[in-house]
Short mmCIF file of C-alpha atoms and ligand atoms in Angstrom, two decimals:
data_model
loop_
_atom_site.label_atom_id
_atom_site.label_comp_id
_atom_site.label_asym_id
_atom_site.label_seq_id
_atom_site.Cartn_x
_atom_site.Cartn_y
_atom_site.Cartn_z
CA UNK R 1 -53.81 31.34 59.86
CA UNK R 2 -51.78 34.36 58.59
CA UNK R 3 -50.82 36.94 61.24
CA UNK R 4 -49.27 40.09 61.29
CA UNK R 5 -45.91 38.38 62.56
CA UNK R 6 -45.43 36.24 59.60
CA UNK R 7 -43.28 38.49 57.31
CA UNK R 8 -40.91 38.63 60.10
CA UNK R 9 -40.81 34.88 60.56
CA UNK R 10 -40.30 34.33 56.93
CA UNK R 11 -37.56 36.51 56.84
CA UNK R 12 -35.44 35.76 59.80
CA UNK R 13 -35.43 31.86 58.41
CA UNK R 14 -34.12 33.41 54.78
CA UNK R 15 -31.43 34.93 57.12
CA UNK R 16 -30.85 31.41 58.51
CA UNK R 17 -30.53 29.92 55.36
CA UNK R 18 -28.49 32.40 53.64
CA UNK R 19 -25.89 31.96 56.37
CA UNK R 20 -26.79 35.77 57.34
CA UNK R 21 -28.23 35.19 60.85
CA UNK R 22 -26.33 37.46 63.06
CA UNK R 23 -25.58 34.37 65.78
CA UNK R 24 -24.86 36.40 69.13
CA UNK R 25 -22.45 35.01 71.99
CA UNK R 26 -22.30 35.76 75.18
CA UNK R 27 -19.66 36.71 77.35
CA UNK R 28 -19.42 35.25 80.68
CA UNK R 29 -16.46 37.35 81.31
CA UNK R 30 -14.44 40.96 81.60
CA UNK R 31 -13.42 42.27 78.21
CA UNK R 32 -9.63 40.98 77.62
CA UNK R 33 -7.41 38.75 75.26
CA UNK R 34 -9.29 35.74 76.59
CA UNK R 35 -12.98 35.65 77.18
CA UNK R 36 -15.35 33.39 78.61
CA UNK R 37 -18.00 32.58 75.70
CA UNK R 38 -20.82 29.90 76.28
CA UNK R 39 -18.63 28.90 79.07
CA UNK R 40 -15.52 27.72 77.24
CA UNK R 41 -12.51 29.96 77.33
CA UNK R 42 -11.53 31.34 73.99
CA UNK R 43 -9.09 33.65 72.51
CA UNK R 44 -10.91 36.54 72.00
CA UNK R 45 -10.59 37.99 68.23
CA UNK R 46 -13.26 40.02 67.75
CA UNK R 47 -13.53 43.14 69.86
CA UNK R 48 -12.61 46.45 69.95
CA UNK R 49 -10.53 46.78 72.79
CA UNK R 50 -7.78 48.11 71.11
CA UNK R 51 -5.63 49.03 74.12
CA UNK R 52 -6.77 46.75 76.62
CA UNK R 53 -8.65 49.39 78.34
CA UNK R 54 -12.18 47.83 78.54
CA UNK R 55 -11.01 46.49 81.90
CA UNK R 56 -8.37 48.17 82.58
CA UNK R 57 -7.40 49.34 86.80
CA UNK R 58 -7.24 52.46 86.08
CA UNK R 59 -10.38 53.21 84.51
CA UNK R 60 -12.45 51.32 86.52
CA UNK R 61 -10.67 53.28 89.97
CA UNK R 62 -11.81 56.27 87.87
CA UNK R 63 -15.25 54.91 87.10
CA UNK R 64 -15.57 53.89 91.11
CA UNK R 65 -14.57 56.91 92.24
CA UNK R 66 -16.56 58.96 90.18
CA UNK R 67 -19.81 56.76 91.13
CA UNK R 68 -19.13 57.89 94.48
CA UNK R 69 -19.12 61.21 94.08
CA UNK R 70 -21.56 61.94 91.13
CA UNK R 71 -23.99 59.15 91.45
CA UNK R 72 -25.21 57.00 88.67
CA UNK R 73 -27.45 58.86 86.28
CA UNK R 74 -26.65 62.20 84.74
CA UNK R 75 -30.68 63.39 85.86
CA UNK R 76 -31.65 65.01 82.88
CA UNK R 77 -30.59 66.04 79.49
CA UNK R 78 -27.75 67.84 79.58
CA UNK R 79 -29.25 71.59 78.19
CA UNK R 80 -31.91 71.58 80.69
CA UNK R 81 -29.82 69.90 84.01
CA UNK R 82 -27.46 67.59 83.03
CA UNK R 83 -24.44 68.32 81.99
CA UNK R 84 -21.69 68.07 85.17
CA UNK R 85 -18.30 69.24 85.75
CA UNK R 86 -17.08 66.29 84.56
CA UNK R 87 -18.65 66.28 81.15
CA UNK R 88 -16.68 69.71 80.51
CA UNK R 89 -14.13 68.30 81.58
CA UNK R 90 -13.69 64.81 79.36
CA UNK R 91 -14.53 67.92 76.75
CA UNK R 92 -11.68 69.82 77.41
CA UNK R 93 -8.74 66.74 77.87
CA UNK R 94 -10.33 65.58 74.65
CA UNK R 95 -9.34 68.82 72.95
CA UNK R 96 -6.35 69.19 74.68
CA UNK R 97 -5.32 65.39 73.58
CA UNK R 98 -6.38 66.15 70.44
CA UNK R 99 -4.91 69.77 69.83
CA UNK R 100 -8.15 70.72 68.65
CA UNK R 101 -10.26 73.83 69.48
CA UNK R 102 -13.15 72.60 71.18
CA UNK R 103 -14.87 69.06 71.77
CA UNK R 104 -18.36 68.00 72.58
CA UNK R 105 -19.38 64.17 73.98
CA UNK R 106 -22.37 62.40 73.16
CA UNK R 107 -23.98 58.88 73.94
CA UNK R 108 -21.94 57.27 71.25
CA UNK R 109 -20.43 57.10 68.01
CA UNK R 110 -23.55 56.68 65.92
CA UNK R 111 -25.67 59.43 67.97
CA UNK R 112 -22.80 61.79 67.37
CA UNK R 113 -23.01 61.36 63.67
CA UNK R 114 -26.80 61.54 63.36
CA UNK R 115 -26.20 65.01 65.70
CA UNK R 116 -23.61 66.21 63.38
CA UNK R 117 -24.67 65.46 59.95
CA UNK R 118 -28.36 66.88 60.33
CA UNK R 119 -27.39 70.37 61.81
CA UNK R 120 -24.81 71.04 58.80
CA UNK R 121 -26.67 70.59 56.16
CA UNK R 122 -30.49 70.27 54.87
CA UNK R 123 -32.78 69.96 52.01
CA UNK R 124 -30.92 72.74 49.85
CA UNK R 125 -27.49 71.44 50.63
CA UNK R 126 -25.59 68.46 49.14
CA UNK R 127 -22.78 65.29 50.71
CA UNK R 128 -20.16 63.71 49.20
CA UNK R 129 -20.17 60.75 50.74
CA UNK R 130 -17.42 57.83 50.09
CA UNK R 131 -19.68 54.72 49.38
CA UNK R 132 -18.23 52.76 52.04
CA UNK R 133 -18.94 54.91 54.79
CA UNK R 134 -20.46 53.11 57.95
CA UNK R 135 -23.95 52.84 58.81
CA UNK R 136 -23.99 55.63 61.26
CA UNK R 137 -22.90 58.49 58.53
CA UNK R 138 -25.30 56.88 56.29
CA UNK R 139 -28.17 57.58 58.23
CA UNK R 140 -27.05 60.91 59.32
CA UNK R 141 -26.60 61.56 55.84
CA UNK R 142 -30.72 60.31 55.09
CA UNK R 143 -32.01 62.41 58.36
CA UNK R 144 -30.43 65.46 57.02
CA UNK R 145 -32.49 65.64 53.89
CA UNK R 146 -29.71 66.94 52.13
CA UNK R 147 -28.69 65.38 48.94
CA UNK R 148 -25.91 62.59 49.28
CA UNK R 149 -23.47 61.94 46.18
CA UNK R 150 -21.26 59.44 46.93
CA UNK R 151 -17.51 58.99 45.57
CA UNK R 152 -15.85 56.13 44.68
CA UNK R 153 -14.08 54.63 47.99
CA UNK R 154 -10.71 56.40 49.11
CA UNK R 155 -10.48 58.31 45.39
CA UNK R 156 -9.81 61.88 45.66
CA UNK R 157 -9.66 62.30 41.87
CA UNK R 158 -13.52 61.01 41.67
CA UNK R 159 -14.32 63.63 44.72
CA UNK R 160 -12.64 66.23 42.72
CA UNK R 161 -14.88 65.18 39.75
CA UNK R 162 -18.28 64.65 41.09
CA UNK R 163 -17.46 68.45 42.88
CA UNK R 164 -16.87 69.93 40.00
CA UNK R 165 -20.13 68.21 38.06
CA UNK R 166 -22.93 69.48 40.92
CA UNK R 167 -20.97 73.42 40.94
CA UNK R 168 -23.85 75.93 41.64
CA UNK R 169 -26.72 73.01 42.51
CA UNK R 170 -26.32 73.42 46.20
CA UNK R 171 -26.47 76.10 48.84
CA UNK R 172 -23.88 74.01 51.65
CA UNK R 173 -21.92 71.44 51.07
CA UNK R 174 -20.53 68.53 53.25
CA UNK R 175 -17.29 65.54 52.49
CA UNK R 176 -17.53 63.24 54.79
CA UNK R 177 -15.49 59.76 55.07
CA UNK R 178 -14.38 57.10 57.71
CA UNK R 179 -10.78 57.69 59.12
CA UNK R 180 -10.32 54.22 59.33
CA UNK R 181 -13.07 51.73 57.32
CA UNK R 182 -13.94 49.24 59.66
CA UNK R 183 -14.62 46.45 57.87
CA UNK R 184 -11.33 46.74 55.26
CA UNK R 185 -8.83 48.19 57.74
CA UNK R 186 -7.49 51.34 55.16
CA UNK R 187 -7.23 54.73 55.62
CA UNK R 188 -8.91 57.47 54.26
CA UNK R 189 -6.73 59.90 52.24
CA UNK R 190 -7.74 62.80 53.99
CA UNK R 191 -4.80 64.71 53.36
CA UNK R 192 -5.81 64.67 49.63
CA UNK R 193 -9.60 65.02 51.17
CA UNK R 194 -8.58 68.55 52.92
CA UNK R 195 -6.72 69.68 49.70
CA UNK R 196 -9.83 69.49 48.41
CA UNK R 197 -12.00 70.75 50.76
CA UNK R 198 -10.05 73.54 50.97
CA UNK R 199 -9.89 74.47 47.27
CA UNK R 200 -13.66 74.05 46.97
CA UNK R 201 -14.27 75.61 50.62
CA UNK R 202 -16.55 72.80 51.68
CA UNK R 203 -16.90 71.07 55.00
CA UNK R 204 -14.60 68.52 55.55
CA UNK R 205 -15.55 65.86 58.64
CA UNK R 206 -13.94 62.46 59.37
CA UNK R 207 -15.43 59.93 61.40
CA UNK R 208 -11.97 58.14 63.36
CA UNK R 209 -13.84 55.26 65.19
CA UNK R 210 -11.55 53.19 64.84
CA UNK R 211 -7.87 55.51 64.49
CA UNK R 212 -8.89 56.99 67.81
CA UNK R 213 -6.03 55.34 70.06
CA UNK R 214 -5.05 54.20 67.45
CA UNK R 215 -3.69 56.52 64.88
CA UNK R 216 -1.45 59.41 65.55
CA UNK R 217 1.26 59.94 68.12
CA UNK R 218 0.07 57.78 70.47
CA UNK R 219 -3.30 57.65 69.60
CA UNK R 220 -4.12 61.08 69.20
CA UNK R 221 -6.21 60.35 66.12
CA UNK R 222 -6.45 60.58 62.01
CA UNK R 223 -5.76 64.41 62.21
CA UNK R 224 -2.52 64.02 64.28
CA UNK R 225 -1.87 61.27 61.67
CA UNK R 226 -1.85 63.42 59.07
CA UNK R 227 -0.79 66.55 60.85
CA UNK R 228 -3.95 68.22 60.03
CA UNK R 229 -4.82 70.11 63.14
CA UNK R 230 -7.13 72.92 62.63
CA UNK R 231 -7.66 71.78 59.45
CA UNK R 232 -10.36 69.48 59.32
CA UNK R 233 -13.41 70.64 60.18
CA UNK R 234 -14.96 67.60 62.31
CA UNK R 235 -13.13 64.68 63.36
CA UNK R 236 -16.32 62.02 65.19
CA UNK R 237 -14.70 59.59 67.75
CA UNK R 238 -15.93 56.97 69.73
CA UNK R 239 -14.86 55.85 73.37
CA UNK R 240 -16.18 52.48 72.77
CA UNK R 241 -13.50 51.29 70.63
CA UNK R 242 -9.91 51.64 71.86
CA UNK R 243 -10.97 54.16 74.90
CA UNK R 244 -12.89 50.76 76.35
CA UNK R 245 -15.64 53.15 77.65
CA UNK R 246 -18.94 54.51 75.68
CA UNK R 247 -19.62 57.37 74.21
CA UNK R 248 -19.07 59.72 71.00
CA UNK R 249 -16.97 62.89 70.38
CA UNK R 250 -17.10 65.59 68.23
CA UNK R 251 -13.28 67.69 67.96
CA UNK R 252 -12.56 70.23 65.67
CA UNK R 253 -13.71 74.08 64.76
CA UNK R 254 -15.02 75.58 67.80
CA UNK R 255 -18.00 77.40 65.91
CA UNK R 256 -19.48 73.73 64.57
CA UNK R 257 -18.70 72.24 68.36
CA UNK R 258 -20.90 75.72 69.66
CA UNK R 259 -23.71 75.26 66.56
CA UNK R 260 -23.77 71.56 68.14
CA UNK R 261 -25.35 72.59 71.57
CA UNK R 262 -28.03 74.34 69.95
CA UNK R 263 -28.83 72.15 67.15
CA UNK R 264 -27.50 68.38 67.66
CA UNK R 265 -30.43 66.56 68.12
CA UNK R 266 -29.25 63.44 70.57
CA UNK R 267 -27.26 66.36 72.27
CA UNK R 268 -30.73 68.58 72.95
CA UNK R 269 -33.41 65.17 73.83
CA UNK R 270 -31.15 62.52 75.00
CA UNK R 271 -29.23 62.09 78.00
CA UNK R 272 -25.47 62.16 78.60
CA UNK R 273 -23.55 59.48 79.83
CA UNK R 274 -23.42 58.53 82.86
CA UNK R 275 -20.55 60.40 85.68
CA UNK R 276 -18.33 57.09 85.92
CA UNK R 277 -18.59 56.37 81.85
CA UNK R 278 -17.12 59.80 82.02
CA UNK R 279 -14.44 59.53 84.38
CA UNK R 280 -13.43 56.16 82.74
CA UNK R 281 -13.01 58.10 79.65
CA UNK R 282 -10.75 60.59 81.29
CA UNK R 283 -8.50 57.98 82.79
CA UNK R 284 -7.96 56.51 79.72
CA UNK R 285 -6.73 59.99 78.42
CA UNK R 286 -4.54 59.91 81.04
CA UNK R 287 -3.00 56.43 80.61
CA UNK R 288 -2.62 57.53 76.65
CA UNK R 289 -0.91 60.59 77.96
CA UNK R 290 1.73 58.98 80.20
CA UNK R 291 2.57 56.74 77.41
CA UNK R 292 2.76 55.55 73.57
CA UNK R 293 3.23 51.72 74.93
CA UNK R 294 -0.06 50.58 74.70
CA UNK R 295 -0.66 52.22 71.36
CA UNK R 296 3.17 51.19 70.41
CA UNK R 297 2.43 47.18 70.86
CA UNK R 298 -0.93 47.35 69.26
CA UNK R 299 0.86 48.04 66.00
CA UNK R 300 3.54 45.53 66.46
CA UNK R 301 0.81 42.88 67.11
CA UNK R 302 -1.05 43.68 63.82
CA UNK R 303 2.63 43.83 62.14
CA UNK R 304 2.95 40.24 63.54
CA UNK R 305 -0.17 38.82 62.57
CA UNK R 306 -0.56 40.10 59.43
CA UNK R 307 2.88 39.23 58.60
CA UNK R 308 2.08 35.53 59.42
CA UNK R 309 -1.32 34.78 58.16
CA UNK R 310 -0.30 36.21 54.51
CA UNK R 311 2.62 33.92 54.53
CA UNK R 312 -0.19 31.00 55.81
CA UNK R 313 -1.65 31.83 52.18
CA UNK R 314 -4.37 33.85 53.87
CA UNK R 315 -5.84 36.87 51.69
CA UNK R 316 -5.93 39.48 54.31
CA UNK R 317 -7.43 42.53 51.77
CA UNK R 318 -5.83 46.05 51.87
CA UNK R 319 -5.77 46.76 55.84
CA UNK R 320 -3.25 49.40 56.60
CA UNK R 321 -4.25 49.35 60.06
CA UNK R 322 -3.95 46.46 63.25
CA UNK R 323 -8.28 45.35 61.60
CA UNK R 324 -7.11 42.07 59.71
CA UNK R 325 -9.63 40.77 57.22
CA UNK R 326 -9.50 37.58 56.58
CA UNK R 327 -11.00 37.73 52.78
CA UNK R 328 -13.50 34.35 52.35
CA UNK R 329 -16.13 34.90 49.90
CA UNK R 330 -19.14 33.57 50.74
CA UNK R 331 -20.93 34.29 52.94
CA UNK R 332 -21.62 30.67 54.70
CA UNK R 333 -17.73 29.86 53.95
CA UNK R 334 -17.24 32.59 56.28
CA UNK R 335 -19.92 31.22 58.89
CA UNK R 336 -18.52 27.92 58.63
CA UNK R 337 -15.18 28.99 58.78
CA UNK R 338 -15.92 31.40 62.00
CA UNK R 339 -17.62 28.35 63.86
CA UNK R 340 -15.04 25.82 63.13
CA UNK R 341 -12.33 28.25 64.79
CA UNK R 342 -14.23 28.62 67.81
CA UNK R 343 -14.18 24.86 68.57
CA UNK R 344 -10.39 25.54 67.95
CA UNK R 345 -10.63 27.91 70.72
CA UNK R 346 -10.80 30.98 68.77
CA UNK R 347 -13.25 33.68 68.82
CA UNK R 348 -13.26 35.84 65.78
CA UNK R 349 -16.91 36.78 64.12
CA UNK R 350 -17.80 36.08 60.58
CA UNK R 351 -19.06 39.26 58.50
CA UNK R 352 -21.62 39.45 55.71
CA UNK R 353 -24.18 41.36 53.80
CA UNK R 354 -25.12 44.23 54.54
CA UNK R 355 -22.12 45.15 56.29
CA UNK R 356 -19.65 44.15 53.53
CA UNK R 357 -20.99 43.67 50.00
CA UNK R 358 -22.69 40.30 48.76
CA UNK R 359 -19.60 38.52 47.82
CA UNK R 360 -17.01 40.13 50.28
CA UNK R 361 -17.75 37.78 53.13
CA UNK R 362 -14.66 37.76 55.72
CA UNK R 363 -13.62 36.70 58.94
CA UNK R 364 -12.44 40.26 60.44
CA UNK R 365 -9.58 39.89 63.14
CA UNK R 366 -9.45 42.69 65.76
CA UNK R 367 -5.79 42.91 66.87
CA UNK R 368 -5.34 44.53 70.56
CA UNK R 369 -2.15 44.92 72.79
CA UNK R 370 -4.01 43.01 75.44
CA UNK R 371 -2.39 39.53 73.31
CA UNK R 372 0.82 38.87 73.87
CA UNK R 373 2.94 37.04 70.99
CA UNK R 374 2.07 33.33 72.41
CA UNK R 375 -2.02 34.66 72.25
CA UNK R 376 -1.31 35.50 68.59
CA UNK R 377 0.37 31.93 67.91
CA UNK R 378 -2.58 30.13 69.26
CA UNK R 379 -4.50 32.26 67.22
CA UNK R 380 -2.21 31.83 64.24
CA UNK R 381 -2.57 27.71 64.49
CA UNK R 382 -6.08 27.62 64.92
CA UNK R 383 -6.19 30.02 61.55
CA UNK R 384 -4.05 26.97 59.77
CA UNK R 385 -6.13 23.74 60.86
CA UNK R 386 -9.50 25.56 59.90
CA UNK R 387 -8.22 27.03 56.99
CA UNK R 388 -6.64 23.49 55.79
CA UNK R 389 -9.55 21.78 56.56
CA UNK R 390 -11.94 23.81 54.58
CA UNK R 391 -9.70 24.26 51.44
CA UNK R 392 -9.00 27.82 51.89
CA UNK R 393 -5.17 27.69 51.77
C1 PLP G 1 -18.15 51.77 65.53
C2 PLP G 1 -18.37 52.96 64.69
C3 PLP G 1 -19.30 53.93 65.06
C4 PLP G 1 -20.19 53.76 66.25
O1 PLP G 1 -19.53 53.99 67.44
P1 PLP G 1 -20.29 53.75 68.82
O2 PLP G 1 -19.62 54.66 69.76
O3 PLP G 1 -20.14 52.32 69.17
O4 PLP G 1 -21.73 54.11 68.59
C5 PLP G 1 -19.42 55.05 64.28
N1 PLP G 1 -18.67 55.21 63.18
C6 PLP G 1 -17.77 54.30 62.78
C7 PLP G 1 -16.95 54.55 61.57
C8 PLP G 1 -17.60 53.13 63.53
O5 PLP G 1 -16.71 52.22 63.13
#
């Protein structure tokens, strides 16, 4: 008999068979260049953690310390009791790191775009949008109501153009792009972006996920890359990715970081973070601070790799940044491919529809300075059996 289930069923074996079955592993162990994974001990290609930070001594004294004398839970949200010292003060090394005006944290990433987006613009107002944007910007973009154009990826000229063609349709308006896009590794042009902006006054926000501790003197961040300080209106951040913490960040013009506090949703009904997520975030300021090193071999390690899988034959796409795509195709090539490495040892996720285009499957390598050069020659070898083997170089 049909139930209401069914649908669901029905579609999670299409998934299956389409090779787009998001297969999740678990981790047995700390973050690090090797990870326990359904207990065999793999190289670990696939996370975030740029810097090495996700267990890193420092940041987990910090977090200790901090559980001692805040307690777990931040009590409340933070406009009606939550919001402790130590949330200002993540808020003010952020800007200070940053050279920014202001900052303001949230529960992550994604929850700071879907605060930001939504109290800038509304049903009257319009986004340009660069079609490749990630998920979180695109459903800020939807909950805002406003009106969302998008540009041709990374093109300035086709910004420019699509501008010009909606003149005197809109009350605000909003550009908004990645720093870094996630899936392809390149950067956003955002110097062009800000020209722009500028010309056209418009809002001009970047969402640096993945170029915070990263990009910039010593991972200060797209803006420092660019040497745009003051300049762009909202640069998003996340500690999840090369911070190794949690939680989302909001830099730039001290009137939209104010505006934010009254009128970001997740800010106003959803709890902070908790104390030691907080002070982990500040130590990691701190070891960023002291020194470029981490940041330094991060970039030599994607140099490296890169450098060595193209001459493999790999196709590793357009990255301009440590993310190494390793450009496959299909979808269940890439699946394939992804499970054949991991019985080499090698961890490193296959990616499909919907996150990259039908077509654009890709095994995505995630670089950090936690490998050292003989992590990145195991990784390299296992690369050249599987890739043999299948007929891919
Ligand atoms: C990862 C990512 C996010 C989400 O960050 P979280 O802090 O994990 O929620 C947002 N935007 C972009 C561009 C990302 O790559």
């Amino acid at each position: 008999m049909a139930n209401r289930f069914d649908w669901i069923q029905k579609e999670l074996k299409n998934l299956k068979k389409n090779g787009l079955y998001n297969n999740i592993r678990t981790l047995d162990s700390a973050q690090g260049a090797w990870l326990t994974v359904d207990g065999k001990n793999v190289l670990n290609f696939c996370s975030n953690n740029y810097l090495g930070l996700a267990n890193n001594p420092h940041l987990v004294a910090a977090a200790k310390k901090a559980l001692d004398e805040y307690g777990i839970g931040p009590g409340a949200v933070r406009t009606i009791a939550g919001t402790m010292e130590i949330h200002h003060e993540l808020e003010r090394r952020v800007a200070a790191f940053k050279h920014s005006e202001a900052a303001i944290t949230f529960q992550s990433g994604f929850t700071a775009n879907l605060a930001t987006i939504p109290a800038l613009v509304g049903k009257e107002d319009v986004i340009f949008s660069d079609e490749l944007n990630h998920a979180s910007i695109i459903d800020g973009c939807r909950l805002s109501g406003a009106r969302v154009i998008r540009y041709n990826h990374c093109d300035p000229t086709h910004l420019e153009l699509v501008i010009k063609e909606n003149e005197g349709t809109y009350n605000h308006a909003l550009i908004v792009t990645d720093g870094v896009f996630s899936m392809d590794g390149d950067i956003a042009p955002l110097d062009q972006l800000y020209d722009i902006a500028n010309a056209y006054d418009i809002l001009l926000m970047v969402d640096d996920a993945h170029g915070e501790g990263v990009l910039g003197k010593g991972g200060r961040g797209i803006v420092d890359h660019f040497n745009l300080h003051g300049k762009v209106d909202i640069e998003v951040g996340t500690f999840s990715k090369a911070f190794g913490v949690v939680g989302g960040v909001v830099s730039g013009n001290a009137n939209i970081v104010e505006w934010l506090t009254q009128r970001g949703r997740p800010f106003l009904f959803s709890s902070a973070v908790t104390p030691p997520d907080v002070a982990a975030c500040i130590a990691a300021i701190d070891v960023l601070e002291e020194s470029t090193e981490l940041v330094d071999r991060l970039w030599s390690n994607g140099a490296y790799f890169k450098k060595e899988m193209a001459a493999l034959g790999f196709d590793t796409g357009n990255s301009q940044t440590p993310i190494t795509p390793i450009m496959l195709g299909e979808a269940q090539l890439a699946q394939d491919f992804s499970k054949k490495l991991f019985e080499q040892g090698v961890f490193a996720t296959s990616i499909g529809y919907p996150t990259v285009p039908q077509g654009k499957a890709r095994i995505r390598v995630m670089i950090s300075a936690a490998h050292s050069k003989d992590d990145l020659d195991k990784g390299l070898a296992g690369f050249k059996i599987v890739g043999r083997e299948l007929g891919v170089i």
